[in-house]
Every structure is written in structure tokens, then in C-alpha cells.
Short mmCIF file of C-alpha atoms in Angstrom, two decimals:
data_model
loop_
_atom_site.label_atom_id
_atom_site.label_comp_id
_atom_site.label_asym_id
_atom_site.label_seq_id
_atom_site.Cartn_x
_atom_site.Cartn_y
_atom_site.Cartn_z
CA UNK A 199 -116.36 80.88 155.54
CA UNK A 200 -117.33 83.83 153.30
CA UNK A 201 -117.00 86.22 156.31
CA UNK A 202 -113.31 85.03 156.72
CA UNK A 203 -112.52 85.74 153.13
CA UNK A 204 -113.94 89.06 153.18
CA UNK A 205 -111.94 90.08 156.10
CA UNK A 206 -108.64 89.48 154.28
CA UNK A 207 -106.90 92.78 153.23
CA UNK A 208 -107.04 93.77 149.57
CA UNK A 209 -103.62 94.34 147.71
CA UNK A 210 -103.43 97.68 146.03
CA UNK A 211 -101.04 98.40 143.22
CA UNK A 212 -99.06 101.65 143.22
CA UNK A 213 -96.35 102.80 140.79
CA UNK A 214 -92.90 102.44 142.16
CA UNK A 215 -90.38 105.17 141.35
CA UNK A 216 -86.62 104.09 140.82
CA UNK A 217 -83.40 105.79 139.87
CA UNK A 218 -82.56 103.13 137.24
CA UNK A 219 -82.55 106.02 134.46
CA UNK A 220 -79.39 107.34 136.36
CA UNK A 221 -77.53 104.14 135.40
CA UNK A 222 -77.66 105.36 131.94
CA UNK A 223 -77.39 109.08 132.46
CA UNK A 224 -74.23 108.84 134.64
CA UNK A 225 -71.86 107.09 131.98
CA UNK A 226 -72.96 109.60 129.40
CA UNK A 227 -72.16 112.47 131.64
CA UNK A 228 -68.86 110.93 132.51
CA UNK A 229 -68.05 110.55 128.73
CA UNK A 230 -69.00 114.17 128.25
CA UNK A 231 -66.80 115.40 130.89
CA UNK A 232 -63.83 113.14 129.71
CA UNK A 233 -64.28 114.54 126.23
CA UNK A 234 -64.19 118.09 127.29
CA UNK A 235 -61.05 117.17 129.49
CA UNK A 236 -59.31 115.58 126.47
CA UNK A 237 -60.21 118.55 124.23
CA UNK A 238 -58.79 120.98 126.88
CA UNK A 239 -55.67 118.99 127.33
CA UNK A 240 -55.20 118.72 123.54
CA UNK A 241 -55.65 122.46 123.15
CA UNK A 242 -53.32 123.00 125.88
CA UNK A 243 -50.71 120.72 124.17
CA UNK A 244 -51.07 122.71 121.01
CA UNK A 245 -50.81 121.84 117.18
CA UNK A 246 -49.22 118.39 116.55
CA UNK A 247 -46.33 118.52 113.95
CA UNK A 248 -44.19 115.79 112.36
CA UNK A 249 -40.57 116.70 111.26
CA UNK A 250 -38.50 114.27 109.31
CA UNK A 251 -34.70 114.20 109.85
CA UNK A 252 -31.95 112.10 108.31
CA UNK A 253 -30.26 111.80 111.79
CA UNK A 254 -31.63 112.26 115.21
CA UNK A 255 -28.50 113.92 116.79
CA UNK A 256 -29.82 112.91 120.32
CA UNK A 257 -33.15 114.44 120.25
CA UNK A 258 -35.42 112.98 122.65
CA UNK A 259 -39.00 113.24 124.22
CA UNK A 260 -39.23 116.41 126.30
CA UNK A 261 -36.75 118.42 124.18
CA UNK A 262 -38.04 121.78 122.95
CA UNK A 263 -38.62 123.75 119.78
CA UNK A 264 -37.40 127.19 119.84
CA UNK A 265 -37.49 130.29 117.88
CA UNK A 266 -35.19 133.24 118.73
CA UNK A 267 -34.33 131.72 122.00
CA UNK A 268 -38.02 131.36 123.18
CA UNK A 269 -39.76 127.94 123.62
CA UNK A 270 -42.67 127.61 121.44
CA UNK A 271 -43.17 123.79 121.49
CA UNK A 272 -42.15 120.48 122.89
CA UNK A 273 -41.24 116.96 121.62
CA UNK A 274 -43.72 114.33 122.78
CA UNK A 275 -42.49 111.33 120.61
CA UNK A 276 -39.37 110.28 118.55
CA UNK A 277 -39.58 107.39 116.19
CA UNK A 278 -38.11 105.64 113.14
CA UNK A 279 -40.07 105.89 109.83
CA UNK A 280 -41.55 102.67 108.51
CA UNK A 281 -38.61 102.18 106.15
CA UNK A 282 -36.05 102.70 108.86
CA UNK A 283 -34.34 105.46 106.90
CA UNK A 284 -35.52 108.51 108.74
CA UNK A 285 -36.17 109.99 112.11
CA UNK A 286 -39.67 111.26 112.71
CA UNK A 287 -40.00 113.92 115.55
CA UNK A 288 -43.55 114.57 116.72
CA UNK A 289 -43.93 118.04 118.21
CA UNK A 290 -46.73 120.04 120.02
CA UNK A 291 -46.59 123.55 118.73
CA UNK A 292 -47.93 126.19 121.04
CA UNK A 293 -51.09 127.77 119.99
CA UNK A 294 -49.83 131.36 120.02
CA UNK A 295 -47.05 130.30 117.30
CA UNK A 296 -49.64 128.56 114.94
CA UNK A 297 -48.40 130.74 112.20
CA UNK A 298 -45.15 128.68 112.07
CA UNK A 299 -47.04 125.63 110.74
CA UNK A 300 -46.90 126.94 107.21
CA UNK A 301 -45.28 125.84 104.06
CA UNK A 302 -41.88 127.05 103.69
CA UNK A 303 -40.98 127.06 107.24
CA UNK A 304 -37.53 125.24 108.02
CA UNK A 305 -36.53 123.09 110.98
CA UNK A 306 -33.14 121.90 112.03
CA UNK A 307 -31.55 120.35 115.15
CA UNK A 308 -29.35 122.73 117.04
CA UNK A 309 -26.13 120.76 118.32
CA UNK A 310 -22.59 121.93 119.13
CA UNK A 311 -20.55 122.60 116.05
CA UNK A 312 -17.19 124.11 115.50
CA UNK A 313 -15.70 124.87 112.01
CA UNK A 314 -13.90 127.61 110.01
CA UNK A 315 -17.14 129.74 109.96
CA UNK A 316 -17.29 129.82 113.73
CA UNK A 317 -18.77 128.03 116.89
CA UNK A 318 -22.56 127.51 117.20
CA UNK A 319 -24.89 125.58 119.39
CA UNK A 320 -22.46 125.84 122.30
CA UNK A 321 -25.36 126.02 124.86
CA UNK A 322 -26.15 122.26 123.87
CA UNK A 323 -22.78 121.29 125.25
CA UNK A 324 -24.03 121.16 128.82
CA UNK A 325 -27.88 121.27 128.04
CA UNK A 326 -30.02 119.24 125.70
CA UNK A 327 -30.18 119.49 122.06
CA UNK A 328 -33.22 121.30 120.71
CA UNK A 329 -34.94 121.94 117.41
CA UNK A 330 -35.03 125.51 115.93
CA UNK A 331 -37.07 126.90 113.14
CA UNK A 332 -37.01 129.67 110.58
CA UNK A 333 -40.79 130.69 109.70
CA UNK A 334 -41.90 131.43 106.35
CA UNK A 335 -43.19 135.10 106.89
CA UNK A 336 -44.98 135.23 103.55
CA UNK A 337 -48.71 134.01 103.23
CA UNK A 338 -48.70 130.23 102.65
CA UNK A 339 -50.94 127.18 103.18
CA UNK A 340 -51.06 125.57 106.66
CA UNK A 341 -48.80 122.44 106.86
CA UNK A 342 -47.99 119.83 109.68
CA UNK A 343 -45.49 117.57 108.08
CA UNK A 344 -42.01 118.97 107.48
CA UNK A 345 -38.61 117.68 106.16
CA UNK A 346 -36.02 119.22 108.52
CA UNK A 347 -32.59 120.49 107.34
CA UNK A 348 -29.34 118.37 107.84
CA UNK A 349 -27.43 121.47 108.54
CA UNK A 350 -28.40 124.33 110.90
CA UNK A 351 -29.12 127.95 109.73
CA UNK A 352 -28.05 131.01 111.69
CA UNK A 353 -30.97 133.00 112.67
CA UNK A 354 -28.88 136.13 113.42
CA UNK A 355 -27.94 136.08 109.56
CA UNK A 356 -31.51 135.85 108.48
CA UNK A 357 -33.36 138.99 109.43
CA UNK A 358 -36.84 139.72 108.32
CA UNK A 359 -36.92 141.25 104.76
CA UNK A 360 -33.94 139.49 103.20
CA UNK A 361 -34.15 137.36 100.06
CA UNK A 362 -32.86 133.82 99.22
CA UNK A 363 -31.37 133.39 95.88
CA UNK A 364 -30.36 130.31 94.01
CA UNK A 365 -26.89 130.00 92.23
CA UNK A 366 -26.01 127.16 89.82
CA UNK A 367 -22.54 125.93 89.17
CA UNK A 368 -20.86 122.96 87.83
CA UNK A 369 -18.87 121.92 90.88
CA UNK A 370 -18.63 122.85 94.65
CA UNK A 371 -15.22 124.01 94.87
CA UNK A 372 -14.22 125.75 97.98
CA UNK A 373 -17.85 126.83 98.71
CA UNK A 374 -19.02 126.09 102.36
CA UNK A 375 -22.07 126.97 104.50
CA UNK A 376 -21.62 130.23 106.08
CA UNK A 377 -19.29 131.59 103.81
CA UNK A 378 -19.90 135.29 102.73
CA UNK A 379 -21.49 136.82 99.55
CA UNK A 380 -19.37 139.94 98.90
CA UNK A 381 -20.08 143.10 96.98
CA UNK A 382 -16.87 145.33 96.76
CA UNK A 383 -15.53 143.25 99.62
CA UNK A 384 -18.58 144.01 101.86
CA UNK A 385 -20.47 141.20 103.13
CA UNK A 386 -23.93 141.46 101.85
CA UNK A 387 -25.17 137.87 102.76
CA UNK A 388 -24.04 134.27 103.39
CA UNK A 389 -24.24 131.00 101.98
CA UNK A 390 -27.03 128.84 103.47
CA UNK A 391 -26.45 125.42 101.80
CA UNK A 392 -24.57 123.77 98.98
CA UNK A 393 -26.00 120.64 97.53
CA UNK A 394 -26.72 118.86 94.29
CA UNK A 395 -29.50 119.74 92.11
CA UNK A 396 -32.71 117.53 92.23
CA UNK A 397 -31.44 115.79 89.03
CA UNK A 398 -27.84 115.79 90.11
CA UNK A 399 -26.94 117.67 86.95
CA UNK A 400 -25.30 120.70 88.80
CA UNK A 401 -24.63 121.96 92.16
CA UNK A 402 -26.99 124.55 93.64
CA UNK A 403 -26.13 127.21 96.12
CA UNK A 404 -28.64 128.56 98.42
CA UNK A 405 -27.47 132.08 99.42
CA UNK A 406 -29.20 134.70 101.70
CA UNK A 407 -28.98 138.50 101.12
CA UNK A 408 -29.46 140.85 103.91
CA UNK A 409 -32.51 143.23 103.72
CA UNK A 410 -30.47 146.42 103.27
CA UNK A 411 -28.77 144.79 100.20
CA UNK A 412 -31.63 143.25 98.32
CA UNK A 413 -32.00 146.01 95.80
CA UNK A 414 -28.43 144.77 94.50
CA UNK A 415 -29.88 141.64 93.24
CA UNK A 416 -30.69 142.63 89.45
CA UNK A 417 -31.38 140.77 86.44
CA UNK A 418 -27.98 141.73 84.95
CA UNK A 419 -26.01 140.75 88.15
CA UNK A 420 -22.91 138.41 87.80
CA UNK A 421 -21.72 135.90 90.69
CA UNK A 422 -18.55 133.98 90.82
CA UNK A 423 -16.54 131.89 93.28
CA UNK A 424 -14.16 133.45 95.51
CA UNK A 425 -11.14 131.06 96.17
CA UNK A 426 -9.08 133.60 98.25
CA UNK A 427 -5.93 133.06 96.17
CA UNK A 428 -5.10 134.06 92.75
CA UNK A 429 -1.76 133.16 90.84
CA UNK A 430 -0.82 134.42 87.48
CA UNK A 431 2.51 134.07 85.46
CA UNK A 432 3.93 136.18 82.76
CA UNK A 433 7.09 137.57 81.46
CA UNK A 434 7.62 139.77 84.43
CA UNK A 435 7.20 136.79 86.85
CA UNK A 436 4.68 135.25 89.06
CA UNK A 437 2.00 137.32 90.59
CA UNK A 438 0.46 136.03 93.71
CA UNK A 439 -2.54 137.48 95.51
CA UNK A 440 -4.27 136.29 98.54
CA UNK A 441 -7.51 137.60 100.21
CA UNK A 442 -8.20 137.03 103.93
CA UNK A 443 -7.39 133.87 105.57
CA UNK A 444 -11.06 133.30 106.07
CA UNK A 445 -11.83 133.48 102.46
CA UNK A 446 -8.89 131.16 101.54
CA UNK A 447 -10.52 128.47 103.85
CA UNK A 448 -14.05 129.03 103.58
CA UNK A 449 -14.44 130.57 100.07
CA UNK A 450 -17.18 132.91 99.15
CA UNK A 451 -19.19 134.43 96.38
CA UNK A 452 -18.42 137.63 94.60
CA UNK A 453 -20.98 139.90 93.02
CA UNK A 454 -20.52 142.42 90.36
CA UNK A 455 -23.37 144.87 88.90
CA UNK A 456 -23.11 146.63 85.50
CA UNK A 457 -24.05 150.24 85.08
CA UNK A 458 -27.08 148.79 82.92
CA UNK A 459 -28.10 146.66 85.81
CA UNK A 460 -31.67 146.00 84.87
CA UNK A 461 -34.76 145.46 87.00
CA UNK A 462 -34.78 143.63 90.32
CA UNK A 463 -34.39 139.91 89.84
CA UNK A 464 -37.46 137.63 90.62
CA UNK A 465 -37.35 135.34 93.50
CA UNK A 466 -37.61 132.42 91.15
CA UNK A 467 -34.57 133.40 88.99
CA UNK A 468 -31.55 130.89 89.17
CA UNK A 469 -28.18 132.82 88.51
CA UNK A 470 -25.27 131.11 86.99
CA UNK A 471 -22.18 130.88 89.25
CA UNK A 472 -19.00 131.24 87.55
CA UNK A 473 -15.53 129.85 88.58
CA UNK A 474 -13.96 133.29 88.23
CA UNK A 475 -14.81 136.87 87.12
CA UNK A 476 -14.23 138.25 83.68
CA UNK A 477 -11.72 141.27 83.76
CA UNK A 478 -14.33 143.81 82.92
CA UNK A 479 -16.70 142.72 85.70
CA UNK A 480 -14.35 144.06 88.17
CA UNK A 481 -14.29 147.46 86.44
CA UNK A 482 -17.93 147.79 86.57
CA UNK A 483 -19.46 150.76 88.47
CA UNK A 484 -23.28 150.74 89.29
CA UNK A 485 -25.01 153.56 90.95
CA UNK A 486 -28.01 152.04 92.49
CA UNK A 487 -30.75 153.89 94.55
CA UNK A 488 -31.94 152.57 97.71
CA UNK A 489 -34.86 150.09 97.60
CA UNK A 490 -38.29 151.85 96.94
CA UNK A 491 -39.30 151.10 100.53
CA UNK A 492 -36.70 153.69 101.55
CA UNK A 493 -37.83 156.45 99.02
CA UNK A 494 -40.74 158.71 99.79
CA UNK A 495 -43.49 160.19 97.56
CA UNK A 496 -42.94 157.61 94.73
CA UNK A 497 -46.43 158.38 93.58
CA UNK A 498 -45.66 161.88 93.17
CA UNK A 499 -42.58 161.22 91.04
CA UNK A 500 -42.48 162.36 87.39
CA UNK A 501 -43.85 159.64 84.87
CA UNK A 502 -41.75 159.90 81.75
CA UNK A 503 -43.17 158.15 78.55
CA UNK A 504 -40.95 156.49 75.82
CA UNK A 505 -41.26 158.30 72.52
CA UNK A 506 -40.07 157.51 69.02
CA UNK A 507 -39.45 160.20 66.36
CA UNK A 508 -39.58 158.99 62.93
CA UNK A 509 -39.06 160.73 59.56
CA UNK A 510 -38.30 159.86 55.96
CA UNK A 511 -35.70 161.20 53.55
CA UNK A 512 -34.73 160.49 49.98
CA UNK A 513 -31.38 159.12 49.06
CA UNK A 514 -30.49 158.02 45.35
CA UNK A 515 -34.37 157.82 44.56
CA UNK A 516 -35.07 155.74 47.54
CA UNK A 517 -36.92 156.67 50.69
CA UNK A 518 -35.31 155.59 53.85
CA UNK A 519 -36.89 155.78 57.42
CA UNK A 520 -34.89 157.18 60.33
CA UNK A 521 -35.85 157.13 64.17
CA UNK A 522 -34.79 158.85 67.26
CA UNK A 523 -36.05 157.72 70.61
CA UNK A 524 -35.87 159.01 73.99
CA UNK A 525 -38.02 159.79 77.26
CA UNK A 526 -40.57 162.56 76.93
CA UNK A 527 -41.97 164.17 80.05
CA UNK A 528 -45.75 165.23 80.03
CA UNK A 529 -45.91 168.81 81.29
CA UNK A 530 -49.05 171.06 81.37
CA UNK A 531 -50.26 171.65 77.95
CA UNK A 532 -47.12 169.79 76.26
CA UNK A 533 -44.26 167.62 76.37
CA UNK A 534 -40.76 168.38 77.45
CA UNK A 535 -37.92 166.40 75.90
CA UNK A 536 -34.45 166.65 74.17
CA UNK A 537 -34.58 168.59 71.05
CA UNK A 538 -33.51 165.60 69.09
CA UNK A 539 -36.73 163.83 69.68
CA UNK A 540 -39.07 166.73 69.09
CA UNK A 541 -37.40 168.60 66.28
CA UNK A 542 -36.66 166.62 63.10
CA UNK A 543 -33.69 167.56 60.78
CA UNK A 544 -34.47 170.12 58.11
CA UNK A 545 -35.63 168.76 54.80
CA UNK A 546 -37.15 165.59 55.95
CA UNK A 547 -40.52 164.16 55.04
CA UNK A 548 -43.51 162.92 57.19
CA UNK A 549 -41.92 163.61 60.89
CA UNK A 550 -44.10 161.66 63.26
CA UNK A 551 -43.81 161.52 67.05
CA UNK A 552 -45.19 158.38 68.63
CA UNK A 553 -45.95 158.31 72.36
CA UNK A 554 -47.55 155.06 73.35
CA UNK A 555 -50.86 154.84 71.36
CA UNK A 556 -50.54 158.59 70.74
CA UNK A 557 -49.28 159.78 67.17
CA UNK A 558 -48.49 163.42 66.56
CA UNK A 559 -47.82 164.84 63.14
CA UNK A 560 -45.00 167.23 63.69
CA UNK A 561 -45.64 169.03 60.27
CA UNK A 562 -48.46 170.72 61.85
CA UNK A 563 -46.98 171.58 65.22
CA UNK A 564 -43.93 173.68 65.94
CA UNK A 565 -41.95 172.89 69.06
CA UNK A 566 -40.85 175.78 71.36
CA UNK A 567 -36.99 175.90 72.13
CA UNK A 568 -36.70 175.53 75.90
CA UNK A 569 -32.89 175.90 76.35
CA UNK A 570 -29.85 174.83 74.43
CA UNK A 571 -30.76 171.09 74.82
CA UNK A 572 -34.43 170.92 75.38
CA UNK A 573 -37.66 171.70 73.66
CA UNK A 574 -41.53 171.69 74.33
CA UNK A 575 -44.07 170.59 72.09
CA UNK A 576 -47.27 172.42 72.77
CA UNK A 577 -49.94 169.82 72.97
CA UNK A 578 -53.19 168.87 74.97
CA UNK A 579 -53.11 165.37 76.48
CA UNK A 580 -54.54 163.35 79.17
CA UNK A 581 -51.33 161.95 80.72
CA UNK A 582 -50.17 162.63 84.20
CA UNK A 583 -48.43 165.97 83.96
CA UNK A 584 -45.79 167.81 86.15
CA UNK A 585 -45.64 171.59 86.54
CA UNK A 586 -42.64 173.53 85.33
CA UNK A 587 -41.04 175.82 87.79
CA UNK A 588 -41.73 179.71 87.38
CA UNK A 589 -38.10 180.59 87.80
CA UNK A 590 -34.76 178.79 86.94
CA UNK A 591 -33.78 175.86 88.98
CA UNK A 592 -30.30 177.43 89.15
CA UNK A 593 -31.60 180.12 91.33
CA UNK A 594 -32.99 177.72 93.93
CA UNK A 595 -29.90 175.35 93.68
CA UNK A 596 -26.81 177.40 92.64
CA UNK A 597 -24.69 174.08 93.37
CA UNK A 598 -25.38 170.55 92.32
CA UNK A 599 -27.17 168.45 94.80
CA UNK A 600 -27.91 164.85 95.18
CA UNK A 601 -30.41 163.58 92.65
CA UNK A 602 -32.25 160.68 91.23
CA UNK A 603 -32.98 159.96 87.60
CA UNK A 604 -36.28 158.36 86.94
CA UNK A 605 -37.29 156.20 84.07
CA UNK A 606 -40.27 153.81 83.86
CA UNK A 607 -41.80 151.79 86.83
CA UNK A 608 -39.77 148.69 86.00
CA UNK A 609 -36.47 150.54 86.37
CA UNK A 610 -35.29 151.62 89.83
CA UNK A 611 -34.20 155.41 90.19
CA UNK A 612 -30.58 155.97 89.35
CA UNK A 613 -28.75 158.04 92.00
CA UNK A 614 -26.25 160.73 91.29
CA UNK A 615 -24.14 162.15 94.19
CA UNK A 616 -23.53 165.96 94.14
CA UNK A 617 -19.85 165.62 94.05
CA UNK A 618 -20.13 163.76 90.65
CA UNK A 619 -21.38 166.83 88.90
CA UNK A 620 -19.52 169.59 87.50
CA UNK A 621 -21.36 172.86 87.15
CA UNK A 622 -21.45 174.58 83.72
CA UNK A 623 -23.97 177.36 83.17
CA UNK A 624 -27.50 175.67 83.44
CA UNK A 625 -26.02 172.27 82.89
CA UNK A 626 -24.75 169.80 85.53
CA UNK A 627 -22.19 167.81 83.69
CA UNK A 628 -21.21 164.27 84.95
CA UNK A 629 -17.42 163.52 84.87
CA UNK A 630 -18.27 159.78 84.02
CA UNK A 631 -19.30 159.86 80.58
CA UNK A 632 -20.17 156.10 80.65
CA UNK A 633 -22.59 156.31 83.63
CA UNK A 634 -25.59 156.41 81.48
CA UNK A 635 -26.45 154.61 78.19
CA UNK A 636 -28.45 156.28 75.37
CA UNK A 637 -31.54 154.51 76.71
CA UNK A 638 -31.63 156.98 79.59
CA UNK A 639 -31.87 160.05 77.09
CA UNK A 640 -34.59 162.42 78.23
CA UNK A 641 -35.28 160.91 81.70
CA UNK A 642 -36.35 163.44 84.40
CA UNK A 643 -33.98 164.18 87.13
CA UNK A 644 -35.15 165.14 90.59
CA UNK A 645 -33.95 166.15 94.11
CA UNK A 646 -33.34 163.09 96.31
CA UNK A 647 -34.47 164.92 99.49
CA UNK A 648 -37.55 166.76 98.07
CA UNK A 649 -38.58 164.92 94.96
CA UNK A 650 -38.49 168.47 93.02
CA UNK A 651 -38.10 168.31 89.37
CA UNK A 652 -34.55 169.75 88.49
CA UNK A 653 -33.96 168.92 84.84
CA UNK A 654 -33.71 166.37 82.07
CA UNK A 655 -30.90 164.05 81.48
CA UNK A 656 -28.93 164.60 78.22
CA UNK A 657 -26.84 161.59 76.94
CA UNK A 658 -24.80 162.17 73.70
CA UNK A 659 -21.34 160.93 72.49
CA UNK A 660 -19.50 163.92 73.95
CA UNK A 661 -21.18 164.62 77.35
CA UNK A 662 -23.54 163.26 79.94
CA UNK A 663 -25.36 165.69 82.14
CA UNK A 664 -28.58 167.28 83.47
CA UNK A 665 -30.09 170.10 81.37
CA UNK A 666 -31.58 172.16 84.18
CA UNK A 667 -35.26 173.83 84.01
CA UNK A 668 -35.27 177.49 83.29
CA UNK A 669 -39.02 178.29 83.83
CA UNK A 670 -42.21 177.76 81.98
CA UNK A 671 -42.06 179.14 78.34
CA UNK A 672 -45.69 178.33 77.99
CA UNK A 673 -46.88 180.71 80.51
CA UNK A 674 -44.47 183.33 79.22
CA UNK A 675 -46.14 182.65 75.69
CA UNK A 676 -49.53 183.10 77.27
CA UNK A 677 -48.58 186.46 78.98
CA UNK A 678 -47.09 187.73 75.62
CA UNK A 679 -50.24 186.59 73.76
CA UNK A 680 -52.38 188.50 76.39
CA UNK A 681 -50.53 191.78 75.84
#
């Protein structure tokens, strides 16, 4: 019995290797692969944007988003808002156009339109409607939700570098989108939109000014509505004037700029839009230099300083203070300016010249007569100085040339064409005596082409002109002293 039991085989336990762990690894691996594929698919689709429109105008899934005729996105869903008041269009924006997804970009649906301003969107007559965009090229925050425009813009009219201005008026009148903004009957811009203000208190006109005309938008500019027709009656009868048929139908906006046009207007400024121009506006003549980006060597231009000459004189036992103001030009070892601001009248007391924070007692310094109109005050200073020529300007430029009048940094250079001058000895007189106000007295005048200093602007009741430089009397004085 025992022998039988001992002959039975003995079971030996061995560890069994199975692939059960793969049952957990394979789903995780599949999930990882799917995640990668989804991420790649999302990357290929682009950046999701949502645009609100008041009307859908037949836009549908698969339609495109375009900029300058190039497809940069695609509509993947069109739906109604929760309150059923708006159409929401979801778009995938191409990665290489990501800079469009920023605050200030404007979207609209391109569709066939035919009106007095012309035809647009005709390619959608036989093809699908699409969405177009005008990017905000200025630095702004990223954005993915936009409110689309009800009316399309014309990309061809909105070149890079132009500015948009706001005009406020009491009523719309004849103004329509696409009507021109005119300066001297030259179209310098176009009306983008006409709508009520946010509080419905006025009508706001959005207008675009082309890049080459942005320097016309000044603080003192005046805008008015152009109706195309003007009728006036008087003792001599009825006077009827009509502009172009286009302006009669579409209207437009007129612009006038005074000679004292002021600084460039800020983009936040809202101009009043008048129903009609005043008579003197139509007579204004403004001479405006090109925008600073078209001028060279701005950093090397003369930098004049505003100066005030004050003195006291006694009348009937009372002391009275009188002032004379003008620009002075820092030169090496002194200041060049009209004599009226450097040489006080005879018999006065306490003549003082104030230039910024600098105060100079003229009782202790004698100015040097430079020519018939100008003087130099010898004085050591730390201002940025210009060098006076060694020989008279008239030797280099025997005839008048195109020039620019320079004032402070906030005022654009004022151009003067050569044909506006009349040569008279060492002065170039301007035929238009109203071209400059007294606030320009003493401003330096430079050559437009080279930036070379030509002279100093003289403004009096009787004449306006440029007193040309005749050399450097300070050097001549040093030579005489050395002898």
C-alpha cells in the first residue's frame, strides 16, 4: 500500500506567465494615439472663431473666410443664438492667419449688391457667399468672438496706413455708405458706415481717409455734408448750382483746413459734421507738408525755442510790463532771432529774455545786429545748436527754392513752394501776407530737399518773408578780436 503511494508522481508548482497586462496597456495606447490624432486634426483645422450676424444671407457650412481674395478659413457650423435674435457662424481660421483673431478685426458677409456707389460681390452671383475680413493691423489682444458688420466694406478702399475718423451730426441727410470724403474736390477717403450713436442722441459717420492724405486730418479741420445741389435766391434772381450726378445721389463729406491748422488730430477725436460750410471755410488756404514719414533727416532739423522778451516802462507814474514773443534758434555760442525779441526798445527798464527755464538779463548783454531783420544774442548754452553758414545763403541759392518752416515738435513743417516767393535783396518775400500768423515769427526755414538752414521767418503787419542767412558774425568777431 505504501509502495503504491510512493510511486505516484509528485505535482510541482511553476509560475505561469500570461499576457493579461496587455489587456490594460492596449486601451491606454489606443487612447494616446487617438488623442494625438485629435490634436493633429484640431491643429489642421485651425483656430475656432465665432462671428455674430444679424442676418445669415445664405451662409452655410463649407463656405469660406477670405482676405484679399485668399481663403484663410472655413465655416464648420451655422446656428441661431439662444434668444433666436442672431446668427452665429463658427469658423476654423488657418494657423498662418492667426494674427487676424485680434480685437478690432471686422467681418462681413460678401453677397451681390448693386447701388449708386457701384456693384460689389458679383462673384457670388454664380458662386457661394463668403465671409471677408479687415484685420486690425495694430497690436491688440487676441479674440475669438466677434460681432460682424451688417454692411460690407470695400477692401480696395482701405489700404494699410489709412485712418478711420468719426463725425457726429444731428441727421443722416443724403449720406450713404461709399460716398466720398472730398478735399478741394479730390476724393481723399470714403464713408464706411452711417448709424445712430450708442445712446441714439446723434448720427455717427465712420469715414476712412487714405494713407497719402492722413496728414490733412488736423485739430482745426472742418467737415460738412455735400448734397450736390445748392440753391440761393436774391434780387438778381435764383442761383442754382449742381455738382456731379454722383454727389447729388450719394452725397458726400467736404473738408476745409485753415491756415492755422494745428496739430494732427488724435484717433479718438470726434469731429462735428455741419450741414453746410461757412463762407470763409471755402476761402481757406492751408499749406501742409507731407506726413513726417515722407520727410528725411527729421532728427537733424533745427529745434527752435519759444522765447518771451519782457520789459517795463513808466507811464503817468505807473509801471507797465510789455511782452514780445517769437521763436529763437540756438546757434553756436548764442541765439539767432528777429530783432524785436532780442533788442528791447530804448528807455525801458528791466529787459529780460525768457527761453524755457532760462532767464537772461539783457541789460548786461548786447545783441549783435545780424542783418536788417535779425540779431544774435551771444550766450553760452546747452541747447542743441545749429551752425551758421560761412557765406551768405544768397550765394548758394540765388533764386528761391522749395522750403519748409519748422516750429516745435507738435506742429508739422509748413511748406512753401519756390514760386510763392518774390526775391528782394537778402529776403524772400511771400506774396500771400496771410499765410502765417504772428505765432510763426522767428521760425527757422530750411531747404526741402537738403534740410539746409536758409533763414528765419519774419512776420509783421506789412510783410511776411524769409530773412536769409548772411554768414556767421560770431566768427568774424572772433577774427577781429584775434587781430
